[in-house]
CSV table of C-alpha atoms and ligand atoms in Angstrom, one decimal:
chain,number,residue,atom,x,y,z
A,1,MET,CA,-10.0,-29.9,12.3
A,2,LYS,CA,-11.5,-28.0,9.4
A,3,HIS,CA,-13.3,-24.9,10.7
A,4,ARG,CA,-16.7,-24.0,9.5
A,5,TYR,CA,-15.6,-20.8,7.7
A,6,GLN,CA,-12.4,-20.0,6.0
A,7,ARG,CA,-11.2,-16.7,4.6
A,8,VAL,CA,-12.1,-16.1,0.9
A,9,ARG,CA,-9.5,-17.1,-1.6
A,10,GLY,CA,-7.1,-14.3,-2.3
A,11,THR,CA,-7.8,-12.5,1.0
A,12,TYR,CA,-5.5,-12.6,4.0
A,13,ASP,CA,-5.7,-12.0,7.7
A,14,ILE,CA,-3.0,-9.6,8.6
A,15,LEU,CA,-2.0,-10.7,12.1
A,16,PRO,CA,-0.6,-8.5,14.8
A,17,GLU,CA,3.1,-9.0,14.2
A,18,ASP,CA,2.7,-8.5,10.4
A,19,LEU,CA,0.5,-5.5,10.9
A,20,LEU,CA,3.3,-3.7,12.5
A,21,LEU,CA,5.2,-3.9,9.2
A,22,TYR,CA,2.1,-2.7,7.3
A,23,LEU,CA,1.8,0.3,9.7
A,24,LYS,CA,5.5,1.0,9.3
A,25,ALA,CA,5.2,1.0,5.4
A,26,GLU,CA,2.0,3.1,5.4
A,27,GLU,CA,3.2,5.5,8.1
A,28,THR,CA,6.5,6.1,6.4
A,29,ALA,CA,4.8,6.8,3.0
A,30,ARG,CA,2.2,9.1,4.7
A,31,THR,CA,4.9,11.0,6.7
A,32,MET,CA,7.0,11.6,3.6
A,33,MET,CA,4.1,12.5,1.4
A,34,LYS,CA,2.8,15.0,3.8
A,35,LEU,CA,6.3,16.6,4.0
A,36,ARG,CA,5.9,17.3,0.3
A,37,GLY,CA,2.5,18.8,0.8
A,38,TYR,CA,0.2,15.9,-0.1
A,39,LYS,CA,-3.0,16.0,1.9
A,40,GLU,CA,-4.5,12.8,3.0
A,41,ILE,CA,-8.0,11.8,2.0
A,42,ARG,CA,-10.1,8.6,2.6
A,43,LEU,CA,-12.5,7.6,-0.1
A,44,PRO,CA,-15.2,4.9,-0.6
A,45,THR,CA,-14.1,1.4,-1.3
A,46,PHE,CA,-16.9,1.0,-3.8
A,47,GLU,CA,-18.0,3.3,-6.6
A,48,GLU,CA,-20.2,3.2,-9.6
A,49,ALA,CA,-18.6,0.6,-11.9
A,50,GLY,CA,-18.8,3.1,-14.8
A,51,LEU,CA,-16.1,5.3,-13.1
A,52,PHE,CA,-13.5,2.6,-13.5
A,53,ILE,CA,-14.8,1.4,-16.9
A,54,HIS,CA,-14.5,4.9,-18.1
A,55,ALA,CA,-11.3,6.1,-16.3
A,56,THR,CA,-9.2,3.0,-15.9
A,57,GLY,CA,-10.2,1.9,-19.4
A,58,GLU,CA,-12.6,-0.6,-20.9
A,59,THR,CA,-9.9,-2.7,-22.5
A,60,THR,CA,-7.5,-2.8,-19.6
A,61,ASP,CA,-7.0,-6.1,-17.7
A,62,ILE,CA,-8.2,-4.5,-14.5
A,63,VAL,CA,-11.6,-3.7,-16.0
A,64,GLU,CA,-11.9,-6.6,-18.4
A,65,LYS,CA,-10.9,-9.4,-16.1
A,66,GLU,CA,-10.1,-8.3,-12.6
A,67,MET,CA,-12.9,-6.0,-11.4
A,68,TYR,CA,-15.4,-7.1,-8.6
A,69,THR,CA,-18.7,-5.7,-9.9
A,70,PHE,CA,-22.1,-6.3,-8.4
A,71,LYS,CA,-25.6,-4.8,-8.4
A,72,ASP,CA,-27.0,-3.5,-5.1
A,73,LYS,CA,-30.6,-3.8,-4.1
A,74,LYS,CA,-31.6,-0.9,-6.2
A,75,GLU,CA,-30.0,-2.5,-9.3
A,76,ARG,CA,-27.1,0.0,-9.3
A,77,GLN,CA,-24.0,-1.3,-11.1
A,78,LEU,CA,-21.2,-0.9,-8.5
A,79,ALA,CA,-17.6,-2.0,-8.3
A,80,LEU,CA,-15.1,-2.6,-5.5
A,81,ARG,CA,-12.3,-0.2,-6.3
A,82,PRO,CA,-9.4,-1.9,-8.1
A,83,GLU,CA,-7.2,1.2,-7.8
A,84,GLY,CA,-7.2,4.6,-6.1
A,85,THR,CA,-6.8,7.2,-8.9
A,86,PRO,CA,-10.3,7.3,-10.4
A,87,GLY,CA,-11.8,7.8,-7.0
A,88,VAL,CA,-9.4,10.7,-6.2
A,89,VAL,CA,-10.3,12.3,-9.5
A,90,ARG,CA,-14.0,11.9,-8.9
A,91,ALA,CA,-13.8,13.3,-5.4
A,92,TYR,CA,-11.7,16.2,-6.6
A,93,LEU,CA,-14.3,17.1,-9.1
A,94,GLU,CA,-17.3,16.4,-7.0
A,95,ASN,CA,-16.1,18.4,-4.0
A,96,ALA,CA,-14.8,21.2,-6.3
A,97,LEU,CA,-11.4,20.9,-4.7
A,98,ASN,CA,-9.9,22.5,-7.8
A,99,THR,CA,-11.3,26.0,-7.2
A,100,ALA,CA,-9.0,27.5,-4.4
A,101,PHE,CA,-5.6,26.9,-6.0
A,102,PRO,CA,-4.6,25.5,-9.4
A,103,VAL,CA,-2.3,22.9,-7.9
A,104,SER,CA,-3.6,20.1,-5.5
A,105,LYS,CA,-1.8,17.2,-4.0
A,106,PHE,CA,-3.6,14.2,-2.3
A,107,CYS,CA,-2.4,11.0,-0.7
A,108,TYR,CA,-4.4,8.0,0.4
A,109,THR,CA,-3.9,4.5,1.8
A,110,GLY,CA,-6.4,1.6,1.8
A,111,PRO,CA,-7.6,-1.7,0.4
A,112,MET,CA,-8.0,-2.4,-3.4
A,113,PHE,CA,-9.7,-5.4,-4.9
A,114,ARG,CA,-8.8,-7.3,-8.0
A,115,TYR,CA,-10.0,-10.7,-9.1
A,116,GLU,CA,-6.6,-12.1,-10.0
A,117,ARG,CA,-5.2,-15.6,-9.7
A,118,PRO,CA,-3.8,-15.6,-6.1
A,119,GLN,CA,-0.1,-16.4,-5.9
A,120,GLY,CA,2.9,-14.9,-4.1
A,121,GLY,CA,2.5,-11.1,-4.2
A,122,ARG,CA,-0.8,-11.2,-5.9
A,123,ARG,CA,-3.9,-10.9,-3.8
A,124,ARG,CA,-7.6,-10.3,-4.3
A,125,GLU,CA,-7.7,-7.8,-1.5
A,126,PHE,CA,-4.4,-5.8,-1.2
A,127,PHE,CA,-3.3,-2.5,0.1
A,128,GLN,CA,-1.9,0.6,-1.6
A,129,SER,CA,-0.5,3.9,-0.4
A,130,GLY,CA,-0.6,6.3,-3.2
A,131,CYS,CA,-0.4,10.0,-4.1
A,132,GLU,CA,-1.7,12.2,-6.9
A,133,TYR,CA,-0.3,15.6,-8.0
A,134,PHE,CA,-2.8,17.7,-10.0
A,135,GLY,CA,-2.1,20.9,-11.9
A,136,ASN,CA,1.6,20.8,-12.7
A,137,PRO,CA,2.5,19.9,-16.3
A,138,HIS,CA,6.2,20.4,-15.9
A,139,PRO,CA,8.5,17.4,-15.5
A,140,VAL,CA,9.5,18.7,-12.0
A,141,ALA,CA,6.2,17.1,-10.8
A,142,ASP,CA,7.1,13.7,-12.4
A,143,ALA,CA,10.7,14.0,-10.9
A,144,GLU,CA,9.3,14.9,-7.4
A,145,LEU,CA,7.2,11.7,-7.4
A,146,ILE,CA,10.0,9.5,-8.5
A,147,LEU,CA,12.2,11.1,-5.8
A,148,LEU,CA,9.5,10.7,-3.2
A,149,MET,CA,9.1,7.0,-4.1
A,150,ASN,CA,12.9,6.6,-3.8
A,151,ASP,CA,13.0,8.4,-0.5
A,152,ILE,CA,10.2,6.3,1.0
A,153,TYR,CA,12.0,3.0,0.2
A,154,ALA,CA,15.4,4.4,1.4
A,155,SER,CA,13.7,5.5,4.6
A,156,LEU,CA,12.2,2.0,5.0
A,157,GLY,CA,15.7,0.6,4.7
A,158,ILE,CA,15.0,-1.2,1.4
A,159,SER,CA,18.1,-0.9,-0.6
A,160,GLY,CA,18.8,-1.9,-4.2
A,161,LEU,CA,15.7,-0.2,-5.6
A,162,ILE,CA,15.5,-0.5,-9.4
A,163,ILE,CA,13.6,2.4,-10.9
A,164,GLU,CA,12.5,2.0,-14.6
A,165,ILE,CA,11.0,4.9,-16.5
A,166,ASN,CA,9.6,5.3,-20.0
A,167,SER,CA,7.5,7.8,-21.9
A,168,ILE,CA,4.4,6.6,-23.7
A,169,GLY,CA,3.8,10.1,-25.2
A,170,CYS,CA,0.5,11.8,-25.9
A,171,PRO,CA,-2.4,10.7,-28.0
A,172,GLU,CA,-0.7,12.2,-31.0
A,173,CYS,CA,2.5,10.3,-30.6
A,174,ARG,CA,0.5,7.1,-30.0
A,175,ALA,CA,-1.5,7.6,-33.2
A,176,ASN,CA,1.9,7.5,-35.1
A,177,TYR,CA,3.2,4.6,-33.1
A,178,ARG,CA,0.0,2.6,-33.4
A,179,SER,CA,0.5,1.8,-37.1
A,180,GLN,CA,4.1,0.6,-36.5
A,181,LEU,CA,3.0,-1.5,-33.6
A,182,LEU,CA,0.0,-3.0,-35.5
A,183,ALA,CA,2.3,-4.0,-38.4
A,184,PHE,CA,4.6,-5.7,-35.9
A,185,LEU,CA,1.8,-7.5,-34.1
A,186,ASN,CA,0.1,-8.7,-37.3
A,187,SER,CA,3.3,-10.1,-38.7
A,188,ASN,CA,4.0,-12.0,-35.4
A,189,LYS,CA,0.3,-13.0,-34.7
A,190,THR,CA,1.0,-16.7,-34.6
A,191,GLN,CA,3.6,-16.4,-31.8
A,192,LEU,CA,1.4,-14.3,-29.6
A,193,CYS,CA,-1.1,-15.5,-26.9
A,194,ALA,CA,-4.8,-15.4,-27.5
A,195,ASP,CA,-5.3,-12.3,-25.4
A,196,CYS,CA,-2.7,-10.4,-27.4
A,197,ASN,CA,-4.5,-11.5,-30.6
A,198,THR,CA,-7.7,-9.8,-29.3
A,199,ARG,CA,-5.7,-6.8,-28.2
A,200,ILE,CA,-4.6,-6.3,-31.8
A,201,GLU,CA,-8.2,-5.4,-32.6
A,202,LYS,CA,-9.1,-3.6,-29.4
A,203,ASN,CA,-6.1,-1.9,-27.8
A,204,PRO,CA,-2.7,-2.8,-29.4
A,205,LEU,CA,-0.6,-0.9,-26.9
A,206,ARG,CA,-2.0,-3.1,-24.2
A,207,ALA,CA,-0.2,-6.1,-25.7
A,208,LEU,CA,3.1,-4.7,-24.5
A,209,ASP,CA,2.0,-5.1,-20.9
A,210,CYS,CA,1.1,-8.8,-21.4
A,211,LYS,CA,2.3,-11.0,-18.6
A,212,LEU,CA,2.8,-13.9,-21.0
A,213,ASP,CA,4.3,-12.2,-24.1
A,214,ARG,CA,6.2,-9.4,-22.5
A,215,GLU,CA,9.6,-11.1,-23.0
A,216,LYS,CA,8.8,-11.9,-26.6
A,217,PHE,CA,8.4,-8.3,-27.5
A,218,VAL,CA,11.9,-7.6,-26.2
A,219,ASN,CA,13.3,-10.6,-28.0
A,220,LEU,CA,11.5,-9.8,-31.3
A,221,ASN,CA,12.7,-6.2,-31.2
A,222,ALA,CA,9.2,-4.8,-31.3
A,223,PRO,CA,9.0,-1.1,-32.2
A,224,VAL,CA,9.2,1.1,-29.1
A,225,ILE,CA,7.1,4.2,-28.6
A,226,SER,CA,10.0,6.3,-27.2
A,227,LYS,CA,11.2,6.5,-30.8
A,228,ALA,CA,7.9,7.8,-32.1
A,229,LEU,CA,7.5,10.7,-29.5
A,230,CYS,CA,6.5,14.2,-30.7
A,231,ALA,CA,8.9,17.1,-29.9
A,232,ASP,CA,7.0,18.2,-26.8
A,233,CYS,CA,6.8,14.7,-25.3
A,234,ALA,CA,10.5,13.9,-26.2
A,235,GLY,CA,11.5,17.2,-24.6
A,236,HIS,CA,9.5,16.5,-21.5
A,237,PHE,CA,11.1,13.0,-21.2
A,238,ALA,CA,14.6,14.4,-21.6
A,239,ALA,CA,14.0,17.1,-19.0
A,240,LEU,CA,12.7,14.5,-16.5
A,241,GLN,CA,15.9,12.4,-17.0
A,242,SER,CA,18.1,15.4,-16.5
A,243,LEU,CA,16.2,16.3,-13.3
A,244,LEU,CA,16.6,12.8,-12.0
A,245,GLN,CA,20.3,12.8,-12.8
A,246,GLU,CA,20.7,16.1,-11.1
A,247,ALA,CA,19.1,14.6,-7.9
A,248,LYS,CA,21.3,11.6,-8.3
A,249,VAL,CA,18.4,9.2,-8.3
A,250,PRO,CA,19.5,5.9,-10.1
A,251,PHE,CA,17.1,4.9,-12.9
A,252,THR,CA,17.1,3.2,-16.2
A,253,VAL,CA,15.0,3.8,-19.3
A,254,ASN,CA,13.0,0.6,-20.1
A,255,PRO,CA,11.3,1.4,-23.5
A,256,TYR,CA,9.0,-1.6,-23.0
A,257,ILE,CA,7.2,-0.4,-19.9
A,258,VAL,CA,3.7,0.9,-20.9
A,259,ARG,CA,1.7,0.2,-17.8
A,260,GLY,CA,-1.7,-1.5,-17.6
A,261,LEU,CA,-4.0,1.5,-17.5
A,262,ASP,CA,-5.4,3.5,-20.4
A,263,TYR,CA,-5.1,6.9,-18.9
A,264,TYR,CA,-1.3,7.4,-18.8
A,265,THR,CA,0.4,10.0,-21.0
A,266,LYS,CA,4.1,10.8,-21.2
A,267,THR,CA,5.9,9.5,-18.1
A,268,VAL,CA,5.4,6.0,-16.7
A,269,PHE,CA,7.6,4.4,-14.1
A,270,GLU,CA,7.9,1.3,-11.9
A,271,ALA,CA,10.1,0.3,-9.0
A,272,LYS,CA,11.2,-3.1,-7.9
A,273,VAL,CA,14.2,-4.9,-6.3
A,274,GLN,CA,16.2,-7.6,-7.9
A,275,GLY,CA,14.0,-10.6,-8.4
A,276,SER,CA,10.7,-9.0,-7.1
A,277,ASP,CA,7.6,-8.0,-9.0
A,278,ALA,CA,6.8,-4.3,-9.2
A,279,ILE,CA,6.4,-2.9,-5.7
A,280,CYS,CA,5.4,0.6,-6.7
A,281,ALA,CA,4.2,2.1,-10.0
A,282,GLY,CA,2.9,5.3,-11.5
A,283,GLY,CA,2.8,7.8,-14.2
A,284,ARG,CA,1.4,11.0,-15.7
A,285,TYR,CA,-2.2,11.2,-16.8
A,286,ASP,CA,-2.8,14.5,-18.3
A,287,GLY,CA,-6.1,13.5,-20.0
A,288,LEU,CA,-8.0,11.9,-17.1
A,289,ILE,CA,-9.5,14.8,-15.3
A,290,LYS,CA,-11.0,16.1,-18.5
A,291,LEU,CA,-12.3,12.7,-19.4
A,292,ALA,CA,-14.0,12.5,-16.0
A,293,GLY,CA,-15.8,15.8,-16.8
A,294,GLY,CA,-13.4,18.4,-15.4
A,295,GLU,CA,-11.2,21.1,-16.9
A,296,GLU,CA,-8.1,20.0,-18.7
A,297,THR,CA,-5.7,19.4,-15.8
A,298,PRO,CA,-2.3,17.8,-16.0
A,299,ALA,CA,-1.8,15.1,-13.3
A,300,VAL,CA,0.8,12.6,-12.1
A,301,GLY,CA,0.7,9.9,-9.4
A,302,PHE,CA,1.9,6.6,-8.1
A,303,ALA,CA,0.7,3.8,-6.0
A,304,MET,CA,2.9,1.7,-3.7
A,305,GLY,CA,1.9,-1.9,-3.2
A,306,VAL,CA,1.9,-2.2,0.6
A,307,ASP,CA,1.8,-5.9,0.7
A,308,ARG,CA,4.7,-6.4,-1.7
A,309,THR,CA,6.6,-3.7,0.3
A,310,VAL,CA,5.9,-5.6,3.5
A,311,ASN,CA,7.2,-8.8,1.9
A,312,LEU,CA,10.6,-7.1,1.5
A,313,LEU,CA,10.4,-5.6,5.0
A,314,ARG,CA,9.6,-9.0,6.5
A,315,ALA,CA,12.7,-10.5,4.9
A,316,LYS,CA,14.9,-7.9,6.6
A,317,THR,CA,13.2,-7.1,10.0
A,318,ALA,CA,13.6,-9.1,13.1
A,319,PRO,CA,10.1,-9.6,14.7
A,320,GLU,CA,9.4,-7.0,17.3
A,321,ALA,CA,9.0,-8.0,20.9
A,322,LYS,CA,5.7,-9.8,21.1
A,323,THR,CA,5.3,-9.3,24.9
A,324,PRO,CA,4.4,-6.2,26.8
A,325,PRO,CA,7.2,-5.3,29.3
A,326,VAL,CA,4.9,-5.5,32.4
A,327,PHE,CA,2.7,-8.3,33.6
A,328,ILE,CA,0.4,-7.8,36.5
A,329,VAL,CA,-0.2,-10.7,38.9
A,330,ILE,CA,-2.8,-10.5,41.6
A,331,GLN,CA,-4.5,-12.3,44.4
A,332,GLN,CA,-8.0,-13.2,43.6
A,333,GLU,CA,-9.9,-10.7,45.7
A,334,GLU,CA,-12.4,-8.1,44.8
A,335,LYS,CA,-10.6,-5.0,46.1
A,336,ILE,CA,-7.3,-6.2,44.7
A,337,ILE,CA,-8.9,-6.8,41.3
A,338,LYS,CA,-10.2,-3.2,41.2
A,339,ASN,CA,-6.9,-1.8,42.2
A,340,ALA,CA,-5.0,-3.9,39.6
A,341,PHE,CA,-7.5,-3.0,36.9
A,342,LEU,CA,-6.9,0.8,37.6
A,343,LEU,CA,-3.2,0.3,37.8
A,344,ALA,CA,-3.2,-1.5,34.4
A,345,ASN,CA,-5.2,1.5,33.0
A,346,SER,CA,-2.8,4.1,34.3
A,347,LEU,CA,0.3,2.2,33.1
A,348,ALA,CA,-1.2,2.0,29.6
A,349,GLY,CA,-2.2,5.6,29.8
A,350,ASN,CA,1.5,6.4,30.4
A,351,ASN,CA,2.7,4.4,27.4
A,352,ILE,CA,3.8,1.4,29.3
A,353,ALA,CA,2.6,-1.8,27.6
A,354,VAL,CA,0.9,-4.1,30.1
A,355,ALA,CA,-0.6,-7.6,30.4
A,356,GLY,CA,-3.2,-8.6,32.9
A,357,PRO,CA,-4.8,-8.7,35.4
A,358,TYR,CA,-6.3,-12.2,34.8
A,359,PRO,CA,-8.4,-12.7,38.0
A,360,ASP,CA,-10.0,-15.9,36.7
A,361,LYS,CA,-6.7,-17.7,37.0
A,362,SER,CA,-5.1,-18.7,40.3
A,363,PHE,CA,-2.2,-16.7,41.7
A,364,LYS,CA,0.2,-19.5,40.8
A,365,ALA,CA,-1.2,-19.9,37.3
A,366,GLN,CA,-0.7,-16.1,36.8
A,367,LEU,CA,2.9,-16.4,37.9
A,368,ARG,CA,3.4,-19.2,35.4
A,369,LEU,CA,1.9,-17.1,32.7
A,370,ALA,CA,4.1,-14.2,33.6
A,371,ASP,CA,7.1,-16.4,33.3
A,372,SER,CA,6.2,-17.9,30.0
A,373,ALA,CA,5.1,-14.6,28.4
A,374,GLY,CA,8.7,-13.2,28.6
A,375,SER,CA,7.7,-9.9,30.1
A,376,LYS,CA,10.5,-7.8,31.5
A,377,TYR,CA,8.8,-7.1,34.9
A,378,THR,CA,6.1,-8.7,37.0
A,379,LEU,CA,4.0,-6.4,39.3
A,380,ILE,CA,2.6,-8.4,42.1
A,381,LEU,CA,-0.5,-7.1,44.0
A,382,GLY,CA,-1.6,-9.0,47.1
A,383,GLU,CA,-3.2,-8.2,50.5
A,384,ASN,CA,0.1,-6.9,51.9
A,385,GLU,CA,0.8,-4.5,49.0
A,386,ILE,CA,-2.8,-3.2,49.0
A,387,ASN,CA,-2.6,-2.5,52.7
A,388,SER,CA,0.7,-0.6,52.4
A,389,GLY,CA,-0.3,1.2,49.1
A,390,SER,CA,2.6,-0.5,47.2
A,391,VAL,CA,3.4,-3.1,44.6
A,392,THR,CA,6.1,-5.8,44.4
A,393,LEU,CA,8.2,-5.2,41.3
A,394,LYS,CA,10.0,-8.3,40.1
A,395,ASP,CA,12.7,-8.1,37.5
A,396,MET,CA,12.3,-11.3,35.5
A,397,ALA,CA,15.8,-11.4,34.1
A,398,GLY,CA,17.7,-10.6,37.3
A,399,LYS,CA,15.1,-12.4,39.5
A,400,THR,CA,15.4,-9.5,41.9
A,401,GLN,CA,12.4,-7.9,43.5
A,402,GLU,CA,11.7,-4.6,45.4
A,403,THR,CA,8.7,-2.9,47.0
A,404,VAL,CA,7.6,0.3,45.3
A,405,LYS,CA,5.0,2.8,46.4
A,406,GLN,CA,2.1,2.8,44.0
A,407,GLU,CA,2.4,6.5,43.3
A,408,ASP,CA,6.1,5.9,42.3
A,409,ILE,CA,5.6,2.9,40.0
A,410,ILE,CA,5.2,4.8,36.8
A,411,ASN,CA,8.4,6.8,37.2
A,412,ARG,CA,10.2,3.7,38.4
A,413,LEU,CA,9.1,1.7,35.3
A,414,LYS,CA,9.7,4.6,32.9
A,415,SER,CA,13.3,4.8,34.1
A,416,GLY,CA,13.7,1.0,33.8
A,417,VAL,CA,11.5,-0.3,31.0
B,501,LIG,P1,1.2,-6.1,-12.0
B,501,LIG,O1,1.9,-5.9,-13.3
B,501,LIG,O2,2.1,-6.8,-11.0
B,501,LIG,O3,-0.1,-6.8,-12.2
B,501,LIG,P2,-0.1,-3.6,-11.9
B,501,LIG,O4,0.5,-2.9,-13.0
B,501,LIG,O5,-1.4,-4.3,-12.1
B,501,LIG,O6,0.9,-4.7,-11.4
B,501,LIG,P3,-0.6,-1.2,-10.4
B,501,LIG,O7,-2.1,-1.1,-10.9
B,501,LIG,O8,0.4,-0.4,-11.0
B,501,LIG,O9,-0.2,-2.8,-10.6
B,501,LIG,O10,-0.6,-1.1,-8.8
B,501,LIG,C1,0.6,-0.6,-8.2
B,501,LIG,C2,1.2,-1.6,-7.2
B,501,LIG,O11,0.2,-2.2,-6.5
B,501,LIG,C3,1.9,-2.7,-7.9
B,501,LIG,O12,3.2,-2.3,-8.3
B,501,LIG,C4,1.9,-3.8,-6.9
B,501,LIG,O13,3.0,-3.6,-6.0
B,501,LIG,C5,0.6,-3.6,-6.2
B,501,LIG,N1,-0.4,-4.6,-6.7
B,501,LIG,C6,-1.1,-4.5,-7.8
B,501,LIG,N2,-1.9,-5.6,-7.9
B,501,LIG,C7,-1.7,-6.3,-6.8
B,501,LIG,C8,-2.3,-7.5,-6.3
B,501,LIG,N3,-3.2,-8.2,-7.0
B,501,LIG,N4,-1.8,-8.0,-5.1
B,501,LIG,C9,-0.9,-7.3,-4.4
B,501,LIG,N5,-0.4,-6.2,-4.8
B,501,LIG,C10,-0.8,-5.7,-6.0
B,502,LIG,MG1,-2.0,-6.2,-12.5
């Protein structure tokens, strides 16, 4: 039967079993980020649309095609956040978080929204765990983030991480490179998609990030920006590589990675596993904080795609036990119901997962439920038990049972669950 309401295209219900994997990915990222001094913040899921238009970039795919924008009742032009960084920068400036110490580190986790064509690994509401490092221009900051990303995936047990890095230089390097790239794009115009033809006029660098033409640029040997870097940017990139080598983090330089955002400078990086889309991506954005109205402040960050990370975890993780270890079965009587209700509370309060009581079901039906739920123990509470202040503890696997005093039950279960 078709139900009256369905979830909106591109959105997903994250059901209990899967949610455990989301929490594992997010919690691992959070713990490892905090170990490196990133402080967690939680920011609004919608902002003035202008923030993203200005910061993410007017001619990026995210802003041009993928942003959920709407007017509120007061005609304010708002947008559901498509990514985390612009909000972090806004909050940093608005709350004057920059005054105490020149270096600040933040991490966040939460939903992002992009109007993309839904398909495997591409959702309209998805989750990112990200971190931002403000105030350190040195490549140690870039290297720290790449290491952190590598450590998170190692700790999640995801092996075979492929880390690709590149440098897209500073605005000066890009001005030099732009003319080379334009010449190339113009002479190959007819082979490129309609979007790339528009990009020639509006933002030629964006073409390199095109989902359709990406391969062609490699095959046609398009000029690469890494060859047009100024001395400062080239030195920064070389120093980063040497730090990564020092830390024994495996990486490759992919000169065709430019990333889909306007604000990047110097380092950009992506991580994936063989055959997957990018699961985590980031880069340096030394110009963004000034562009948003702050002091000139170097910055670097990354965002981990939680859903795509979970796809990899799902493939390697056996589903966790669905059933709580203890199932309470009772006789349907007022005083027993109350006693069982309190017992369930005290078990849960002592970290023992519990199901029941279900007083609307007959004693027999409860026993059947306990059997089919696959719990490790059944606790039976009837007239006799209540009168003697005890419970009957049935071990479902061994089919043995014993009588345990109510005051001893928690210790008994803790030693056996
Ligand atoms: P792609 O090239 O796959 O579109 P992107 O460059 O747009 O990725 P970023 O903005 O760098 O992605 O976001 C960082 C990470 O967030 C990505 O590596 C990916 O894991 C995840 N991500 C981005 N867009 C989506 C989406 N629509 N659905 C699910 N995850 C996403
Ligand atoms: Mg994208």
